[in-house]
Structures are given as C-alpha cells and as structure tokens.
CSV table of C-alpha atoms in Angstrom, one decimal:
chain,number,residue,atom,x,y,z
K,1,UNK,CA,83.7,101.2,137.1
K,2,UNK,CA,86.1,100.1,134.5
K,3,UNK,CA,88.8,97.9,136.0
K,4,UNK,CA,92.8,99.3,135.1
K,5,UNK,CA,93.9,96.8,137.7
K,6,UNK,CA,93.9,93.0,136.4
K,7,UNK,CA,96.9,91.8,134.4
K,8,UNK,CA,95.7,90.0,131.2
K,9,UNK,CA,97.8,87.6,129.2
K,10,UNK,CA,97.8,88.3,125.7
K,11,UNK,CA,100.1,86.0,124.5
K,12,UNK,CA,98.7,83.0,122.1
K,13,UNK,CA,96.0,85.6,120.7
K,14,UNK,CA,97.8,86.5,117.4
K,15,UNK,CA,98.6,89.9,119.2
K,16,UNK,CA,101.1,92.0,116.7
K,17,UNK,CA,102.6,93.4,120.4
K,18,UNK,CA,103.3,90.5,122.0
K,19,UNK,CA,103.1,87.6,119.9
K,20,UNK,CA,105.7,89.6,117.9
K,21,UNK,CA,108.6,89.9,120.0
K,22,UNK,CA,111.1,87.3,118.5
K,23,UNK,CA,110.7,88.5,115.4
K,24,UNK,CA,110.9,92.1,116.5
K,25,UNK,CA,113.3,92.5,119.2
K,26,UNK,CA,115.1,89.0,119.2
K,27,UNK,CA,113.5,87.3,121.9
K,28,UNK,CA,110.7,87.3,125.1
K,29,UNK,CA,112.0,89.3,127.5
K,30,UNK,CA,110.9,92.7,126.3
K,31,UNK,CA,107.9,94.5,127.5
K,32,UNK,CA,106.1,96.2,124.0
K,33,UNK,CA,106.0,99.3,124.2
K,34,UNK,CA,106.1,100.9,120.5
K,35,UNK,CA,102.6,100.8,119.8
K,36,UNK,CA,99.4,102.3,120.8
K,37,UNK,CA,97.7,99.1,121.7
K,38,UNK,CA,96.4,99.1,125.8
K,39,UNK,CA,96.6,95.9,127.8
K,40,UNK,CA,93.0,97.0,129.3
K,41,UNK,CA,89.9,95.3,128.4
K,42,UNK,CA,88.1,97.8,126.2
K,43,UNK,CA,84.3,98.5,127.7
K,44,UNK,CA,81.9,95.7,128.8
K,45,UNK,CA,79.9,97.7,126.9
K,46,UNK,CA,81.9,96.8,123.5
K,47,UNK,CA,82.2,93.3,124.9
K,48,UNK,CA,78.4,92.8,125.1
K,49,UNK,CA,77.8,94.1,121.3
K,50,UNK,CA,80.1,91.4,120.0
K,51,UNK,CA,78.6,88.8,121.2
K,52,UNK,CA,75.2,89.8,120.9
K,53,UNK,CA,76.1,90.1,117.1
K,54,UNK,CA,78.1,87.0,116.8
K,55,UNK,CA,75.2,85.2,118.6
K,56,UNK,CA,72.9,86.6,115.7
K,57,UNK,CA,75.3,84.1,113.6
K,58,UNK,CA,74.7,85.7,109.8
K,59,UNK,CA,77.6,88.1,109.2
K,60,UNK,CA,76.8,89.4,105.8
K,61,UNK,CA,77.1,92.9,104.5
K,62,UNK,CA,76.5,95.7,106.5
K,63,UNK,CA,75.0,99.5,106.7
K,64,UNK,CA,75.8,102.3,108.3
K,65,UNK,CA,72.8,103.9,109.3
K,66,UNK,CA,71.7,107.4,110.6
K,67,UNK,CA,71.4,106.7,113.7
K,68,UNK,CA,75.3,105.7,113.8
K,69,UNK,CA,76.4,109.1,112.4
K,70,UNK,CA,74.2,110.9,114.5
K,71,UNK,CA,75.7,108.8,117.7
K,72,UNK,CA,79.1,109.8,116.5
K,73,UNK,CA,78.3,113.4,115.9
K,74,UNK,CA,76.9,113.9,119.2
K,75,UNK,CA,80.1,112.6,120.8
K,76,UNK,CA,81.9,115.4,119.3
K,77,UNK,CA,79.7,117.9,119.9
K,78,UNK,CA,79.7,116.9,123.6
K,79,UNK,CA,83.4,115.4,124.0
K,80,UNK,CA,85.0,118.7,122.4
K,81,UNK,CA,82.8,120.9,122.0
K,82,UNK,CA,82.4,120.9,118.1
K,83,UNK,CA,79.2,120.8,117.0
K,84,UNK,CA,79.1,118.8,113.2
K,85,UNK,CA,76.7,117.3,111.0
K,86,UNK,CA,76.1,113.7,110.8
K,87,UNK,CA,76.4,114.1,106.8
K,88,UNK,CA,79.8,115.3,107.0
K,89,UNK,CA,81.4,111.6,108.3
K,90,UNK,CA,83.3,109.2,106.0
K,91,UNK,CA,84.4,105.9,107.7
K,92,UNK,CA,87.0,103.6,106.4
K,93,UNK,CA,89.0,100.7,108.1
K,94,UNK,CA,91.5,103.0,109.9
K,95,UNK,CA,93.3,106.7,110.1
K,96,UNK,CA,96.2,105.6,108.5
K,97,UNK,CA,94.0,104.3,105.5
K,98,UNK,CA,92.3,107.6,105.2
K,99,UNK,CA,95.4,109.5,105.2
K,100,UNK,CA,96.5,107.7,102.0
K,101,UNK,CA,93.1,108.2,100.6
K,102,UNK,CA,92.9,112.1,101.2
K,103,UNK,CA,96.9,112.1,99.8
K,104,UNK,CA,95.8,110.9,96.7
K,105,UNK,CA,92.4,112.7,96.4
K,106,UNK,CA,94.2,115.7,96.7
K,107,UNK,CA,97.7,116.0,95.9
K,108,UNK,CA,99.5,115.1,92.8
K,109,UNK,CA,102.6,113.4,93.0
K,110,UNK,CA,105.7,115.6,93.5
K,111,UNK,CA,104.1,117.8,95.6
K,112,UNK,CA,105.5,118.8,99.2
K,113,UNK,CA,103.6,117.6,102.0
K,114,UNK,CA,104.7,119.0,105.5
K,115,UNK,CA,105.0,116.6,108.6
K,116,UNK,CA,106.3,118.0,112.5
K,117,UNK,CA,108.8,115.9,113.4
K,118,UNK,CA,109.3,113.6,115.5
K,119,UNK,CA,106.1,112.1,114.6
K,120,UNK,CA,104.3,108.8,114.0
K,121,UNK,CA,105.6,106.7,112.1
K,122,UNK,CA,103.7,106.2,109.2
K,123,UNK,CA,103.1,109.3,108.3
K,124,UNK,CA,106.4,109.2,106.4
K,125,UNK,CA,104.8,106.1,104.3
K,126,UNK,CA,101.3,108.2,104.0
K,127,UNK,CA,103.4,111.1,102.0
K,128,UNK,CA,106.2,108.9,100.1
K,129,UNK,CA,103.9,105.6,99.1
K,130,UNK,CA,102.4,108.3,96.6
K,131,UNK,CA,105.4,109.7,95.0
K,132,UNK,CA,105.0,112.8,97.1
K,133,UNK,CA,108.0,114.9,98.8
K,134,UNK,CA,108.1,114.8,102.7
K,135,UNK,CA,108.9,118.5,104.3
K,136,UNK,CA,109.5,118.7,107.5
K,137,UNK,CA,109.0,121.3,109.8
K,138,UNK,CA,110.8,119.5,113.4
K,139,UNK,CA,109.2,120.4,116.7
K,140,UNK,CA,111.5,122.5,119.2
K,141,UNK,CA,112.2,121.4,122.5
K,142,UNK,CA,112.1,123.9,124.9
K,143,UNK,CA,112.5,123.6,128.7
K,144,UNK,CA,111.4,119.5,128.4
K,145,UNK,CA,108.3,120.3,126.6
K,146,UNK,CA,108.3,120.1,122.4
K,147,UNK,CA,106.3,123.9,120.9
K,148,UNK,CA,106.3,124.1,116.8
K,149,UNK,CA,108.6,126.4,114.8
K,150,UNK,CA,106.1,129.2,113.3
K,151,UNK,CA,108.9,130.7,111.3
K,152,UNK,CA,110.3,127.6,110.1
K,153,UNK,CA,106.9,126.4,108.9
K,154,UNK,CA,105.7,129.8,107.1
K,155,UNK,CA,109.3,129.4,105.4
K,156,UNK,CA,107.5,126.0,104.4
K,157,UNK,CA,104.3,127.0,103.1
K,158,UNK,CA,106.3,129.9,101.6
K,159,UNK,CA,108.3,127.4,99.6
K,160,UNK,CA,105.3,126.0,97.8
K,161,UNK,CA,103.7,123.2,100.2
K,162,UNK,CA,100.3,123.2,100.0
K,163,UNK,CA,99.1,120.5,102.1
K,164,UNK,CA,100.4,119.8,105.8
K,165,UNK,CA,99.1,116.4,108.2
K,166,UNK,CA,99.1,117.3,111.7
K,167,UNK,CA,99.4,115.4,114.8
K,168,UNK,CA,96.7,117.2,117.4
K,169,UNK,CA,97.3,116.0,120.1
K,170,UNK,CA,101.0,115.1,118.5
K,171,UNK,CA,101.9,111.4,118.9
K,172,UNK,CA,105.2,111.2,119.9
K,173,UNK,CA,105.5,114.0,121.9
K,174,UNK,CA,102.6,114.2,123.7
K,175,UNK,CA,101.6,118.0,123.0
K,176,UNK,CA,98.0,119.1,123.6
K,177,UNK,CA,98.6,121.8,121.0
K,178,UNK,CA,97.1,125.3,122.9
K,179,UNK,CA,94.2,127.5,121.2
K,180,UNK,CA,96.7,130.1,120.3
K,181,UNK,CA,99.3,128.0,119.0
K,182,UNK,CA,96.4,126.0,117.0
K,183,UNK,CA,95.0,130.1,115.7
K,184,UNK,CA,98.9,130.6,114.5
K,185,UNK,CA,98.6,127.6,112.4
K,186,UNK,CA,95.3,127.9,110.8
K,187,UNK,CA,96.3,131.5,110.0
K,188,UNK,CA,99.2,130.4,108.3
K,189,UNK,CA,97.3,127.8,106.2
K,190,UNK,CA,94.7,130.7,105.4
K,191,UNK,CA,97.3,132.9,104.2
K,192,UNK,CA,99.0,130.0,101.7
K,193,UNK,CA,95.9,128.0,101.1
K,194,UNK,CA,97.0,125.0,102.9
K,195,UNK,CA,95.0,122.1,103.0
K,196,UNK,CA,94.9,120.8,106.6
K,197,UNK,CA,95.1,116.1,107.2
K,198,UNK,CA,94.5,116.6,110.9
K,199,UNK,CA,95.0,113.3,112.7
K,200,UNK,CA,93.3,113.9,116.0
K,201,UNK,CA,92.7,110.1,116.9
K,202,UNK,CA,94.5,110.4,120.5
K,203,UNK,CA,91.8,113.2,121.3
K,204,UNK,CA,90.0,111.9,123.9
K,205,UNK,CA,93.0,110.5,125.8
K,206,UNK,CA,93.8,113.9,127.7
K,207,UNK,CA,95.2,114.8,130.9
K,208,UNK,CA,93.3,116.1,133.6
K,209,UNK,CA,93.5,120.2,133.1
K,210,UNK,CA,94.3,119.8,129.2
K,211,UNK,CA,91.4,120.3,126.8
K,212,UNK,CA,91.6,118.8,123.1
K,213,UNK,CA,90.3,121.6,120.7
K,214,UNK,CA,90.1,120.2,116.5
K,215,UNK,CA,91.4,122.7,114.2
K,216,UNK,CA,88.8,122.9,112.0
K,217,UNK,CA,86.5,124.2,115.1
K,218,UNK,CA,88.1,127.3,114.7
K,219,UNK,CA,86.6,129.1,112.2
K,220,UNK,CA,84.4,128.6,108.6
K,221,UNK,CA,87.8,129.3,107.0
K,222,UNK,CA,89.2,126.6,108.9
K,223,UNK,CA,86.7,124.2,108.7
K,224,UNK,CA,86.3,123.8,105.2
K,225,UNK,CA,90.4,123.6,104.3
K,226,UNK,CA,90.5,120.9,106.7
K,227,UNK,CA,90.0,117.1,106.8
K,228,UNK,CA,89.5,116.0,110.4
K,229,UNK,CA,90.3,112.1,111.3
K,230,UNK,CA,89.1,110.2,114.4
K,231,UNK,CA,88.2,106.6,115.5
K,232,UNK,CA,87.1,104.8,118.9
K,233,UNK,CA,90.1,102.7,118.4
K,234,UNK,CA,92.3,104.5,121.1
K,235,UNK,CA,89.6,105.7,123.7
K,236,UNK,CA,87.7,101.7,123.5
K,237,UNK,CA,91.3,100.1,122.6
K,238,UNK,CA,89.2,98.7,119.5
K,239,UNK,CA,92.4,99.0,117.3
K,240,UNK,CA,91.4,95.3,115.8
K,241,UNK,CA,88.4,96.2,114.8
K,242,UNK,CA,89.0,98.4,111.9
K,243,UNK,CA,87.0,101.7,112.6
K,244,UNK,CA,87.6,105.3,111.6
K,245,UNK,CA,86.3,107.7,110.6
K,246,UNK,CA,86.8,111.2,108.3
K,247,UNK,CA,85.0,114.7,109.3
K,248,UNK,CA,84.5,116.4,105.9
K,249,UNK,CA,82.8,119.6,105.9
K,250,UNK,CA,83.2,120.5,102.4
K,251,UNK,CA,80.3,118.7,100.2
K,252,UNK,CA,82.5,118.5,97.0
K,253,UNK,CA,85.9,117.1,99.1
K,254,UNK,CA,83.8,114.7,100.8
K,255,UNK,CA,82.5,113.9,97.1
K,256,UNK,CA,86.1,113.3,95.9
K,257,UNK,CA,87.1,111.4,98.9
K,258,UNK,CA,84.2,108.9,98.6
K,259,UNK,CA,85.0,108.5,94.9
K,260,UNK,CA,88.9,107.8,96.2
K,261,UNK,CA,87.5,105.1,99.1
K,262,UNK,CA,85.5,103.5,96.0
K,263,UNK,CA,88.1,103.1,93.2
K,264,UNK,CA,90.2,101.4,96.1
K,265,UNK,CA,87.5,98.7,96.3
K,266,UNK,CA,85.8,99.1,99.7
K,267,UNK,CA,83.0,101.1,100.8
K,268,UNK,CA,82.7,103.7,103.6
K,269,UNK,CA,80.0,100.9,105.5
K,270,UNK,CA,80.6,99.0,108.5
K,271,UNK,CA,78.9,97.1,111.4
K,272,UNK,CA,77.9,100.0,113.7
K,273,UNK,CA,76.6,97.6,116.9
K,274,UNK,CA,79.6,98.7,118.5
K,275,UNK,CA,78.8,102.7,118.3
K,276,UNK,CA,75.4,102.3,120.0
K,277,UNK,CA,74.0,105.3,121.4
K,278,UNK,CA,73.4,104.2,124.9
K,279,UNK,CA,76.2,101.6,124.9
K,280,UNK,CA,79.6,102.9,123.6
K,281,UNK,CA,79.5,106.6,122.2
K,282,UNK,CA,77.0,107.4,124.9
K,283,UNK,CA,79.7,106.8,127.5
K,284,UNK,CA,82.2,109.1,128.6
K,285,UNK,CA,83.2,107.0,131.8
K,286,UNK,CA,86.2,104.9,130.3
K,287,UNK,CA,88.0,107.4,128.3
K,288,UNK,CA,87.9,110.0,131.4
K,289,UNK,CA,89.0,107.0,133.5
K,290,UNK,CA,91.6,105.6,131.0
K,291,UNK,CA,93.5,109.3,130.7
K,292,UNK,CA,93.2,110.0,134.4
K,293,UNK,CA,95.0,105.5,134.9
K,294,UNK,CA,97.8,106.8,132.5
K,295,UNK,CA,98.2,110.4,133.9
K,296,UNK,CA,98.6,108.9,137.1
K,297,UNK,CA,101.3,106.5,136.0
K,298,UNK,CA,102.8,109.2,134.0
K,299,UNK,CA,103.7,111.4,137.5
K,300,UNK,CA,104.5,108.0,139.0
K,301,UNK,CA,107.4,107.4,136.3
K,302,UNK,CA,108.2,111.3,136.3
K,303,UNK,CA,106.9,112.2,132.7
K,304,UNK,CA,103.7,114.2,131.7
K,305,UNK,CA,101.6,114.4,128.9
K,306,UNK,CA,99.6,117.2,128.1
C-alpha cells in the first residue's frame, strides 16, 4: 500500500516548488501550489529501478526497446480502454516539448491555433514561440462546473483554424470532458479538417465514477487527425525525470514528427528501467490510490474534480 500519509521535506533538494519561493512569491511562508508536482513519494517500485541502475554505475547512451513500447501500449489498452500499437509511440523529454515539436511539424507560422481557455499555461508559449496566432475558444461556466462553447468553436474552425491543442482532462478546470461532448468535437474537426494536439497527461488521475476516454479512440477518422500525448510523470510524480511520450497513428505524421525530434538534436531514446512491465506500467495500484487521496481531500475542502 502506497503511503499518502508521511510529510516529506523537500527543501535543500533543488526543488523548482519549494526551493523557489523567494524568488517567486517574496519569501517562505507560502505553501506551492501552482504546479503539478506531488509531495508523495512516487512508487517503491520506481525507487528500486533507480538504484538498481545507478548501482550498475555506466550511464552511457541508451535504447528504447520493444518490450518498453509494448509495456506502454498495454497500459493504454488496459487503463482506458484504447487498444494501440507499440509502433505508433514517439517519446521525447516531456509533453510540453512535443507540443512545440508537432507545432512546427505541422503548422506554418501565421496560422491560427485554437486553445480553451483558461488553460495551462504554456500552451500560450507552445502556439506563440513559433510565430503562430493563439484563438481562443474560453470555456463556459455553468452552475460551478466549466462545459465548452460548440458554437463559438465551429465559428473558429469556420474562421480558418486548422489545428486545435486540447486539454482532456482540462488542466485548470478539472473537466473529465463526457463521450458526447468529446463526439461534438471530433465531428467538428472532421467537418473542417482540424488537426487534433490532445494533451491527455492528467489521464490517469480521475475521480472515482469519472472515466478518461482519448479522442482519437473514437473513431478511424479521429484517430488518424489526432496526435495523442501522455507521460508517467503525473500518475508516478516522475516529472524530473524527463519522460513522455507521443501516440501517432498515422505512419507518415509520425515520419515527420521524428524528422522534427531529430533536426532539434535529440533522439526519441531513453532509459526505459523505469517502465518495466512487472514493476511500473504493470501497476495500477498507485494511480487508483493517488486519485481516490486527492478526491478525498477535494470533498474535504468543498471542491470536485471530475
């Protein structure tokens, strides 16, 4: 059983959240809360690869083998019901580093790029670092919980954006977007040939009663006008260890965004000890556990997540 309980200092351990706070927010006594970073230990599972592999002591280049795409695809297939190909993943260092891959693969600059607002932060960077045009299409609040503006986004598309990142599930707001409301979209982006940046990293983090479904699950149409992005970093709180990966169903766009990830100077390879079968990605125990922790401290402080 994963422990939620014990209060670890973090301080002293170059820690952007809290060995930030002076520069920041002025001073110490501030409790972080702007970034998705847990104060849990992540698995003992993780914990045990890392220092088998440091006790190894050669840290030279590395592979990523089949076995590690297969060990990722199955946890889709049995996490969220989408059943991929180990041939369609990418990996790169993080989600936010894909998203300005993919933006340049396959945008040019001075093209409209939609965002749902409010929304992460850097998303605003992802569309503006490339000379591209931010649209956006704000969320509406209705009865305390946020739903998206249908009309206001066709009016979008309509407009001449072809390429829209979404949030599923939507960081700020906390929205586990619904089947239907997830069918509305994808029509939409069928009918103006939108090309779909789905950031779906906070997908395994769901309340109790809620189910994550990824867009491009939908449908063939879908599937191959979307680019789907994931990482443990959330679910394992392995945000340090610069993991993601990219779910790419169409052979030539996968081909392009490879070629992107190359003339950038790194390649899509990394140390996969962490994603062992039986040891992390085999494991469903503490990202059930970790949702149902923060659900339950949700109702405590009177807000909900889902």
């Amino acid at each position: 059983m994963h422990n939620f309980e014990t209060v670890h200092d973090r301080r002293k351990t170059r820690s952007v959240k809290w060995d930030n706070l002076t520069a920041l927010y002025g001073g110490e006594d501030v409790l972080p809360m702007w970034v998705a970073d847990m104060d849990f230990q992540s698995p003992r599972a993780v914990i045990d690869a890392l220092k088998n592999r440091a006790e190894h002591g050669i840290y030279g280049y590395t592979i990523t083998d089949a076995s590690i795409s297969k060990t990722v695809s199955n946890w889709v297939e049995k996490r969220h019901g989408w059943r991929i190909k180990p041939s369609w993943l990418l990996y790169s260092p993080g989600v936010v580093t894909s998203l300005h891959m993919a933006i340049q693969t396959f945008t040019e600059p001075g093209e409209q790029v939609v965002i749902q607002t409010p929304v992460y932060a850097p998303f605003y960077n992802v569309v503006t670092a490339h000379d591209r045009k931010i649209v956006e299409n704000p969320l509406l609040e209705e009865n305390g919980t946020y739903q998206m503006d249908f009309e206001h986004l066709e009016s979008c598309f309509r407009e001449g954006a072809k390429t829209m990142i979404l949030c599923n599930p939507h960081n700020p707001v906390g929205r586990v977007w619904t089947k239907e409301e997830l069918e509305r979209l994808a029509n939409l982006c069928q009918t103006y040939d939108v090309l779909l940046l789905s950031d779906e990293i906070h997908a395994d983090l769901i309340h109790e009663g809620y189910q994550h479904i990824p867009i491009a699950s939908l449908s063939e149409d879908v599937s191959k006008r979307t680019i789907t992005f994931l990482s443990p970093s959330k679910t394992f709180n392995l945000a340090g260890l610069q993991v993601s990966y990219s779910i790419v169903k169409q052979d030539d766009m996968r081909q392009q965004l490879q070629e992107t990830f190359s003339k950038q100077g790194f390649h899509a390879e990394y140390d996969g000890s962490l994603c062992n079968g039986s040891r992390l990605y085999g494991r469903r125990g503490m990202a059930g556990r970790s949702a149902g922790h923060i659900g339950n401290q949700s109702e405590a402080d009177g807000r909900s997540i889902g």
